PDB file of C-alpha atoms in Angstrom:
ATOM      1  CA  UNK A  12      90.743 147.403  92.006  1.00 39.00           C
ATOM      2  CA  UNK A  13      92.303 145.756  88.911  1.00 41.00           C
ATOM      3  CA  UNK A  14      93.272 142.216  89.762  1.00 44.00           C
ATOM      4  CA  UNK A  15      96.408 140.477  88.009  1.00 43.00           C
ATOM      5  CA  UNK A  16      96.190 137.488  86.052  1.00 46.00           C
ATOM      6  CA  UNK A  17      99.731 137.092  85.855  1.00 50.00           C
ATOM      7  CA  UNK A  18     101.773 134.881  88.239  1.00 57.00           C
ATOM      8  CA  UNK A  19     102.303 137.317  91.314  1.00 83.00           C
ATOM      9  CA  UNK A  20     102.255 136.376  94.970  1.00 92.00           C
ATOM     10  CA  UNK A  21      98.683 136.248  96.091  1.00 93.00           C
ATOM     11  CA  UNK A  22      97.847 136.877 100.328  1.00 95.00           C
ATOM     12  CA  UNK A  23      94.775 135.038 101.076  1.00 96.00           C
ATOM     13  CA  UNK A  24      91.785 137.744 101.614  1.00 96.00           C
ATOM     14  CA  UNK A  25      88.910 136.043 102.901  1.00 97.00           C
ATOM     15  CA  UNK A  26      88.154 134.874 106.328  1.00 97.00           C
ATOM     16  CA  UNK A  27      87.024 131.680 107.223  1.00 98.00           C
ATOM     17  CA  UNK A  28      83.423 130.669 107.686  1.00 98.00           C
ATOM     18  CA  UNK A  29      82.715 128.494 111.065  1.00 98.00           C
ATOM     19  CA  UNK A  30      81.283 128.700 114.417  1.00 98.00           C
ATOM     20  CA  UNK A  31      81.396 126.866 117.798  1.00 98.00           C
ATOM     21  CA  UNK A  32      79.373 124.176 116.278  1.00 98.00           C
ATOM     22  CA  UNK A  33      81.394 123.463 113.113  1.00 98.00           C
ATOM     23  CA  UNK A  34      81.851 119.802 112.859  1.00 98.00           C
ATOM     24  CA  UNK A  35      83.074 119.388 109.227  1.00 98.00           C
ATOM     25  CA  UNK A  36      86.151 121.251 107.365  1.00 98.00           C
ATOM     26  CA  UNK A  37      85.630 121.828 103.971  1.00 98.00           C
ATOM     27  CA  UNK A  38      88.904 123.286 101.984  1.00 98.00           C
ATOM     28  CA  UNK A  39      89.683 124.579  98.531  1.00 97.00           C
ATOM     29  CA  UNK A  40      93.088 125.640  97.501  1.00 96.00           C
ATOM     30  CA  UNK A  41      93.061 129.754  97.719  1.00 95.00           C
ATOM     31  CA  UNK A  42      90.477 131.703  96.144  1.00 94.00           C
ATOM     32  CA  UNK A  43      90.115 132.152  92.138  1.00 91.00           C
ATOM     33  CA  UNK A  44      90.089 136.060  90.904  1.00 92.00           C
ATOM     34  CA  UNK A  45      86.290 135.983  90.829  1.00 91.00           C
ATOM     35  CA  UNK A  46      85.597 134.731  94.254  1.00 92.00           C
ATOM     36  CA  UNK A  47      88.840 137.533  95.221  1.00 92.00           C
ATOM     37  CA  UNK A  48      86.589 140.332  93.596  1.00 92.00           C
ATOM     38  CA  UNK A  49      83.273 138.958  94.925  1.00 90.00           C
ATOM     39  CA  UNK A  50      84.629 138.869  98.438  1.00 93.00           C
ATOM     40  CA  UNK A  51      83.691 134.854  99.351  1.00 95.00           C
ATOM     41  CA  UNK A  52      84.588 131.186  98.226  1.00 96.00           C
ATOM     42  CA  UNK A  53      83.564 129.119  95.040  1.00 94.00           C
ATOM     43  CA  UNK A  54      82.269 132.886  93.385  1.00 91.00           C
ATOM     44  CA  UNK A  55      83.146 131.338  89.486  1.00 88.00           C
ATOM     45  CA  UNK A  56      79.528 131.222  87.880  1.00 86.00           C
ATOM     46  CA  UNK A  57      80.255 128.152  86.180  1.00 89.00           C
ATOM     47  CA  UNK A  58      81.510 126.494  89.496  1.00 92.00           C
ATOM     48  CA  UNK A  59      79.373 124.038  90.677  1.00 94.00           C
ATOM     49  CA  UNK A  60      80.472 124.173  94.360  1.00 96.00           C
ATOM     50  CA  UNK A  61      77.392 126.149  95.734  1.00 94.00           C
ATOM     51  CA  UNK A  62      74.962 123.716  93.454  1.00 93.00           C
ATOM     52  CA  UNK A  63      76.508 120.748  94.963  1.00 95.00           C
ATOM     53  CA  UNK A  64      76.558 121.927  98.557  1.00 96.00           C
ATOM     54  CA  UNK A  65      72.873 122.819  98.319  1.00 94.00           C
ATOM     55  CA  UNK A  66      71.841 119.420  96.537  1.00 95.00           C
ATOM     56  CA  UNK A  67      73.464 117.539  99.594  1.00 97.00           C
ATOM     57  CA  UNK A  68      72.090 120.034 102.060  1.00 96.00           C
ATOM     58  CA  UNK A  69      68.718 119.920 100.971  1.00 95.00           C
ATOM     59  CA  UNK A  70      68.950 123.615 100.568  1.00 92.00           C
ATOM     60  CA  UNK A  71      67.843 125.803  97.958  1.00 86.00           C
ATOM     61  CA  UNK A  72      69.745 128.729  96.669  1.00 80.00           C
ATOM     62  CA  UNK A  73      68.491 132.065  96.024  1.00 67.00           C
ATOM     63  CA  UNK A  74      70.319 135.007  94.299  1.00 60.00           C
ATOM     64  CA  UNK A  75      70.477 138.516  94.972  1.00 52.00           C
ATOM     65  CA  UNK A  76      68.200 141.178  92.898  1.00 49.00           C
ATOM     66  CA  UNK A  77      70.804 142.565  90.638  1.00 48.00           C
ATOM     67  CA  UNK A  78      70.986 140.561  87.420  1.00 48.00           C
ATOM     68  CA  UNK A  79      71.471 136.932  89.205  1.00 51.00           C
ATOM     69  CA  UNK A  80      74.415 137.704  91.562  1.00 56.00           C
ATOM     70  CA  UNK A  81      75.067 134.984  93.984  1.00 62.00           C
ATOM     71  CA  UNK A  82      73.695 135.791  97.904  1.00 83.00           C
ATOM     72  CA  UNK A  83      76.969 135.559  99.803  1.00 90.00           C
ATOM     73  CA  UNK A  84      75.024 136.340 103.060  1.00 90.00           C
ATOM     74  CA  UNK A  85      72.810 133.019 102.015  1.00 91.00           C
ATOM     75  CA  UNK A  86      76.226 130.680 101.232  1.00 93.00           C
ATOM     76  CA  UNK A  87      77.273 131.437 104.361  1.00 95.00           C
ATOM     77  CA  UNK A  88      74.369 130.776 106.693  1.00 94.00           C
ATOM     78  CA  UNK A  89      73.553 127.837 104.384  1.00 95.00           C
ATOM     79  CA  UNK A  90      77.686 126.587 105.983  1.00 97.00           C
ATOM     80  CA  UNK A  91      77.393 127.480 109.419  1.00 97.00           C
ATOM     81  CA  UNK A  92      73.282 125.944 109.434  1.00 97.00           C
ATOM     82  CA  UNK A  93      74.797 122.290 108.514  1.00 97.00           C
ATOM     83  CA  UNK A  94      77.890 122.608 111.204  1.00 98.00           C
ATOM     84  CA  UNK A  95      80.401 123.162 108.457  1.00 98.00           C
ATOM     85  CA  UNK A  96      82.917 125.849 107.621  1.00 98.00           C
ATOM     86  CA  UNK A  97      84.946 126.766 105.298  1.00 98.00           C
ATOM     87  CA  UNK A  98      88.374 127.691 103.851  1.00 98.00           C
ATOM     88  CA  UNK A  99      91.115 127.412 102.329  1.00 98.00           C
ATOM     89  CA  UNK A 100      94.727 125.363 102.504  1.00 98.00           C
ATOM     90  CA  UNK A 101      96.628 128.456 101.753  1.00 98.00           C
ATOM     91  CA  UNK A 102      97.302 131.733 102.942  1.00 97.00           C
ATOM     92  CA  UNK A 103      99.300 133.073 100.352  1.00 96.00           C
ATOM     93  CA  UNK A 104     101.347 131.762  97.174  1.00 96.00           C
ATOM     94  CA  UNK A 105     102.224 132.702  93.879  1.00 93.00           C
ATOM     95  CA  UNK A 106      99.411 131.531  91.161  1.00 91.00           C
ATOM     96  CA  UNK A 107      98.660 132.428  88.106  1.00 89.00           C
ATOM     97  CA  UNK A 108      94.802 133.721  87.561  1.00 84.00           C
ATOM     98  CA  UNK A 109      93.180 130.577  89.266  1.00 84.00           C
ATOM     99  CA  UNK A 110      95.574 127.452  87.528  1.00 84.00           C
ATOM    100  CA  UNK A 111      96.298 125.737  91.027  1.00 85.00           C
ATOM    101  CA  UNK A 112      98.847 123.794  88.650  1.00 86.00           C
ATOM    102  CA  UNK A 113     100.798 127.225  88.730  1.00 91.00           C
ATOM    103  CA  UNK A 114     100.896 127.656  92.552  1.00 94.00           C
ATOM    104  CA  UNK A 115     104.570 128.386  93.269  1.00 94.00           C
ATOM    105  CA  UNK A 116     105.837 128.831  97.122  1.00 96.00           C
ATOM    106  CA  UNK A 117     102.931 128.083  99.162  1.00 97.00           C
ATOM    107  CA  UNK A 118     102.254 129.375 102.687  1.00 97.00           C
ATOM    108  CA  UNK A 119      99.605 127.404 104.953  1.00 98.00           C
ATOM    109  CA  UNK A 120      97.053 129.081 106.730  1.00 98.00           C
ATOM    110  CA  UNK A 121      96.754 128.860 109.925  1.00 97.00           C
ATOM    111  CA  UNK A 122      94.193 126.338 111.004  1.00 98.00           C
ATOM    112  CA  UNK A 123      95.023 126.631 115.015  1.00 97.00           C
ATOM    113  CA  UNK A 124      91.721 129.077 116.203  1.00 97.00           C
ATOM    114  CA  UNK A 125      89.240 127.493 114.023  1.00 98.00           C
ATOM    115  CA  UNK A 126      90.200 124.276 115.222  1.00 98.00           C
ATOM    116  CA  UNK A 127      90.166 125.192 119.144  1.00 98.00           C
ATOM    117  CA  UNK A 128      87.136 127.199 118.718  1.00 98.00           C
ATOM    118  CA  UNK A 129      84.964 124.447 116.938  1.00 98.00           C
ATOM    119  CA  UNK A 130      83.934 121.030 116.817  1.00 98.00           C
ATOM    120  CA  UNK A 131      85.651 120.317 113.707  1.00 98.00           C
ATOM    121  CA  UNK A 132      87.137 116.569 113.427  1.00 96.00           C
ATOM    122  CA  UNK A 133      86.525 115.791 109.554  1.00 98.00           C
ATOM    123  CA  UNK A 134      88.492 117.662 106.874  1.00 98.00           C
ATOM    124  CA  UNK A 135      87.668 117.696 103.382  1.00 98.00           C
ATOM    125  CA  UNK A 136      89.675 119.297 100.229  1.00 98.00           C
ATOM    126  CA  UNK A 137      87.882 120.232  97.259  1.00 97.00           C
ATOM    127  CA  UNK A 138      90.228 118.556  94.706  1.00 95.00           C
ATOM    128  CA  UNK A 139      93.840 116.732  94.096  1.00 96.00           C
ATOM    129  CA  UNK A 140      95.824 120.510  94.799  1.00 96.00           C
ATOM    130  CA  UNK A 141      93.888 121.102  97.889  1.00 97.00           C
ATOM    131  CA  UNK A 142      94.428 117.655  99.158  1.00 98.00           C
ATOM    132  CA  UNK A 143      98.606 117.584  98.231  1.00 98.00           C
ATOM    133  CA  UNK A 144      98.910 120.914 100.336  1.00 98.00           C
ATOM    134  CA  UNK A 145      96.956 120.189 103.207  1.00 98.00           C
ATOM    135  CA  UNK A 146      98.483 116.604 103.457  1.00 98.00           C
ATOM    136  CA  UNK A 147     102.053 118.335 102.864  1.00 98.00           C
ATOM    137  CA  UNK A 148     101.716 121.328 105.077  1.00 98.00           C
ATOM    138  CA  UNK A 149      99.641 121.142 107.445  1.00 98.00           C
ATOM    139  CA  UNK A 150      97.976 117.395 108.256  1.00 98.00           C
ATOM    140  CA  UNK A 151     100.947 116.944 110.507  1.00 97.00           C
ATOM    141  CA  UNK A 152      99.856 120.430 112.454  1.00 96.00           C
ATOM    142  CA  UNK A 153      95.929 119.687 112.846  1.00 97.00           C
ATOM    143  CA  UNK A 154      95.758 115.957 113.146  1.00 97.00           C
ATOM    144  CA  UNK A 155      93.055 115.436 111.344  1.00 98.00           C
ATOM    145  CA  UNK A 156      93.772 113.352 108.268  1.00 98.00           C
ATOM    146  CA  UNK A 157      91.642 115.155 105.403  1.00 98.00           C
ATOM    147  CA  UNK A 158      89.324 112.838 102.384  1.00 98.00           C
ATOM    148  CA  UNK A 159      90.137 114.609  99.101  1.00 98.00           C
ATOM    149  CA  UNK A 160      86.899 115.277  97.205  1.00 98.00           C
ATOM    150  CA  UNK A 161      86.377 115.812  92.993  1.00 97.00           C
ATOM    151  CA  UNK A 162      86.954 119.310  91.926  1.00 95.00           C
ATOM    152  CA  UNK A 163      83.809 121.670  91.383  1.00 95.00           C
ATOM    153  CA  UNK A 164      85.689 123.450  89.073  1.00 90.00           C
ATOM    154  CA  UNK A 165      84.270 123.988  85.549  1.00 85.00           C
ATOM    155  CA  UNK A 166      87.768 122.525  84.125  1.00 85.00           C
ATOM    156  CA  UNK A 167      86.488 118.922  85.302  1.00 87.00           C
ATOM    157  CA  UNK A 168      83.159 118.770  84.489  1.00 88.00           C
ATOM    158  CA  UNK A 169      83.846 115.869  81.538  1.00 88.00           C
ATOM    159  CA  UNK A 170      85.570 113.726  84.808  1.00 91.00           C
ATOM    160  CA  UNK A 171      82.932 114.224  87.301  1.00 93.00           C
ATOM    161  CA  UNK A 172      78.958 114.706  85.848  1.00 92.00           C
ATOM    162  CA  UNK A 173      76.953 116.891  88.291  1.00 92.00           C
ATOM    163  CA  UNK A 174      75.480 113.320  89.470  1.00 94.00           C
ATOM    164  CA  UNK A 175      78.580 111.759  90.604  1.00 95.00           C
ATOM    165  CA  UNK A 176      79.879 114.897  92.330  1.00 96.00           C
ATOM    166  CA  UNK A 177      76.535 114.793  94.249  1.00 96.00           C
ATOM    167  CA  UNK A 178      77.153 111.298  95.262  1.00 97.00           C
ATOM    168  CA  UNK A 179      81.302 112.233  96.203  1.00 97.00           C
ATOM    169  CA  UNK A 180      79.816 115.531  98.388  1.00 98.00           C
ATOM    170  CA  UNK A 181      77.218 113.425 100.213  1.00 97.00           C
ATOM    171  CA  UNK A 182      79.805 112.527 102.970  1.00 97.00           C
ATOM    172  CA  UNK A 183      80.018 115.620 104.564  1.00 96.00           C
ATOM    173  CA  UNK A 184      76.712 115.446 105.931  1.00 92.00           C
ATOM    174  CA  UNK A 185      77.015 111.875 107.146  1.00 86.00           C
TER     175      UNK A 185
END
């Protein structure tokens, strides 16, 4: 399956990652083509998402046996092992490749089983976008005021050094 890069209306195709004892909410915008085609969140090689996570964790991260491919299976029990989960703010919009800046009629997800099923009362959004939509659509709906958090993204890697993302990510295990 070819993905588009062009500006097209994009339906959300991962599922979220919590249990019953998910405590903390941790939100990007809507996947990037690479974590579309790789089937789970923060895929981009040069992301630094998974890094970070594991730094605060404590965790280390191993990779599959074909050529360095990230262990999805491992990202996710690596979530669910420190009581978080994870998602996105949007269900569907129209976005060009993965330039949040582009996002064009945004649709919320749907935040009302996670929240009922869990024991999620901290939100965080993985950058500025994140944090505008989940304020805008959908604080007022879950109740739960969200922190916004740097951006993993490669693109802000000259703003935020690996170190001081490490010390922004650190609250989510507090």
């Amino acid at each position: 399956m070819k993905l588009q890069t062009d500006s097209s209306y994009i339906i959300h195709p991962l599922v979220p990652v919590w249990d019953t004892d998910s405590r903390v909410l941790i939100l990007g915008t809507m996947p990037s083509p690479k974590s579309r085609e790789a089937g789970f969140y923060y895929m981009h090689p040069q992301n630094r998402f998974w890094p970070v996570i594991a730094a605060v964790t404590g965790e280390n991260l191993l990779y599959a046996n074909d050529g360095g491919a990230p262990a999805v299976e491992e990202r996710r029990a690596l979530i669910l092992h420190h009581h978080l989960a994870l998602w996105d703010v949007l269900a569907g919009c129209d976005i060009s490749g993965a330039d949040d800046a582009s996002i064009r009629n945004p649709r919320p997800n749907d935040f009302t089983a996670v929240l009922a099923g869990s024991r999620i009362r901290r939100v965080y959004c993985t950058g500025q976008t994140a944090f505008k939509y989940y304020t805008k659509l959908c604080e007022s709906v879950t109740g739960i005021p969200a922190v916004c958090l740097p951006s993993t993204s490669p693109a802000n890697r000259g703003r935020w050094p690996l170190e001081k993302l490490l010390s922004a990510y650190g609250v989510i295990t507090e």
